[in-house]
Amino acid sequence: MKKATKQCFFCSQNMAEVDYKDTEILGRFISSQMKIIDPIHTGTCAKHQRKLARAVKRARHVALVPYVRK
């Protein structure tokens, strides 16, 4: 039995870049402990997972997304 693979959200939306200022989209890929969710669970491709990780780290740095949840 083969498990159905999830399609990458960014590929399906034809998004070339992941914007660090779009916290609503970034929030879909961050857990309740503010960790970046593994691509196995989210279904993102490797290219967009790297861009997503970079965008989350930038958003944390400019204080758009917190490092930890209080």
CSV table of N, CA, C and O in Angstrom, one decimal, residues 8-37:
chain,number,residue,atom,x,y,z
A,8,CYS,N,2.9,20.1,-2.9
A,8,CYS,CA,3.5,21.3,-2.3
A,8,CYS,C,2.5,22.5,-2.4
A,8,CYS,O,1.9,22.8,-3.5
A,9,PHE,N,2.2,23.2,-1.3
A,9,PHE,CA,1.3,24.3,-1.3
A,9,PHE,C,1.8,25.4,-2.2
A,9,PHE,O,1.0,26.0,-3.0
A,10,PHE,N,3.1,25.7,-2.2
A,10,PHE,CA,3.6,26.8,-3.0
A,10,PHE,C,3.6,26.5,-4.5
A,10,PHE,O,3.4,27.4,-5.3
A,11,CYS,N,3.9,25.2,-4.8
A,11,CYS,CA,3.8,24.8,-6.2
A,11,CYS,C,2.4,24.9,-6.8
A,11,CYS,O,2.2,25.3,-7.9
A,12,SER,N,1.4,24.5,-5.9
A,12,SER,CA,0.0,24.5,-6.4
A,12,SER,C,-0.5,25.9,-6.5
A,12,SER,O,-1.4,26.1,-7.3
A,13,GLN,N,0.0,26.8,-5.8
A,13,GLN,CA,-0.4,28.2,-5.9
A,13,GLN,C,0.4,29.0,-6.9
A,13,GLN,O,0.2,30.3,-7.0
A,14,ASN,N,1.4,28.4,-7.5
A,14,ASN,CA,2.3,29.1,-8.5
A,14,ASN,C,3.0,30.2,-7.8
A,14,ASN,O,3.2,31.3,-8.4
A,15,MET,N,3.5,30.0,-6.6
A,15,MET,CA,4.2,31.0,-5.9
A,15,MET,C,5.7,30.8,-6.1
A,15,MET,O,6.2,29.7,-5.6
A,16,ALA,N,6.4,31.7,-6.7
A,16,ALA,CA,7.9,31.5,-6.9
A,16,ALA,C,8.7,31.8,-5.7
A,16,ALA,O,9.6,31.1,-5.4
A,17,GLU,N,8.2,32.8,-4.9
A,17,GLU,CA,9.0,33.2,-3.7
A,17,GLU,C,8.1,33.1,-2.5
A,17,GLU,O,6.8,33.2,-2.6
A,18,VAL,N,8.7,32.8,-1.3
A,18,VAL,CA,7.9,32.8,-0.1
A,18,VAL,C,8.2,34.1,0.6
A,18,VAL,O,9.4,34.4,0.9
A,19,ASP,N,7.2,34.9,0.9
A,19,ASP,CA,7.4,36.2,1.5
A,19,ASP,C,7.4,36.1,3.0
A,19,ASP,O,6.5,35.6,3.6
A,20,TYR,N,8.5,36.7,3.6
A,20,TYR,CA,8.6,36.6,5.0
A,20,TYR,C,7.6,37.6,5.7
A,20,TYR,O,7.4,37.4,6.9
A,21,LYS,N,7.0,38.5,5.0
A,21,LYS,CA,6.1,39.4,5.6
A,21,LYS,C,4.7,38.9,5.7
A,21,LYS,O,3.8,39.4,6.4
A,22,ASP,N,4.4,37.8,5.0
A,22,ASP,CA,3.1,37.1,5.0
A,22,ASP,C,3.0,36.1,6.1
A,22,ASP,O,3.2,34.9,5.9
A,23,THR,N,2.7,36.6,7.3
A,23,THR,CA,2.7,35.8,8.5
A,23,THR,C,1.6,34.7,8.5
A,23,THR,O,1.7,33.7,9.2
A,24,GLU,N,0.5,35.0,7.8
A,24,GLU,CA,-0.6,34.0,7.8
A,24,GLU,C,-0.2,32.7,7.1
A,24,GLU,O,-0.5,31.6,7.5
A,25,ILE,N,0.5,32.9,6.0
A,25,ILE,CA,1.0,31.7,5.3
A,25,ILE,C,2.1,31.0,6.1
A,25,ILE,O,2.1,29.8,6.2
A,26,LEU,N,3.0,31.8,6.7
A,26,LEU,CA,4.1,31.2,7.5
A,26,LEU,C,3.5,30.5,8.7
A,26,LEU,O,4.0,29.4,9.1
A,27,GLY,N,2.4,30.9,9.2
A,27,GLY,CA,1.8,30.3,10.4
A,27,GLY,C,1.3,28.9,10.1
A,27,GLY,O,1.2,28.1,11.0
A,28,ARG,N,1.0,28.6,8.8
A,28,ARG,CA,0.5,27.3,8.5
A,28,ARG,C,1.6,26.2,8.6
A,28,ARG,O,1.4,25.1,8.7
A,29,PHE,N,2.9,26.7,8.5
A,29,PHE,CA,4.0,25.8,8.5
A,29,PHE,C,4.8,25.9,9.8
A,29,PHE,O,6.0,25.4,9.8
A,30,ILE,N,4.3,26.5,10.8
A,30,ILE,CA,4.9,26.6,12.2
A,30,ILE,C,4.0,25.9,13.2
A,30,ILE,O,2.8,26.1,13.2
A,31,SER,N,4.7,25.1,14.0
A,31,SER,CA,3.9,24.3,15.0
A,31,SER,C,3.5,25.2,16.2
A,31,SER,O,3.9,26.4,16.3
A,32,SER,N,2.8,24.7,17.2
A,32,SER,CA,2.4,25.4,18.3
A,32,SER,C,3.6,25.9,19.2
A,32,SER,O,3.5,26.8,20.0
A,33,GLN,N,4.7,25.1,19.1
A,33,GLN,CA,5.9,25.5,19.8
A,33,GLN,C,6.8,26.4,19.0
A,33,GLN,O,7.9,26.7,19.3
A,34,MET,N,6.2,26.9,17.8
A,34,MET,CA,6.9,27.9,16.9
A,34,MET,C,8.1,27.2,16.2
A,34,MET,O,9.0,27.9,15.8
A,35,LYS,N,8.1,25.9,16.0
A,35,LYS,CA,9.1,25.2,15.2
A,35,LYS,C,8.6,25.1,13.8
A,35,LYS,O,7.4,25.0,13.6
A,36,ILE,N,9.5,25.1,12.9
A,36,ILE,CA,9.2,24.8,11.5
A,36,ILE,C,8.8,23.4,11.3
A,36,ILE,O,9.6,22.5,11.7
A,37,ILE,N,7.6,23.1,10.7
A,37,ILE,CA,7.1,21.8,10.6
A,37,ILE,C,7.9,21.0,9.5
A,37,ILE,O,8.2,21.6,8.4
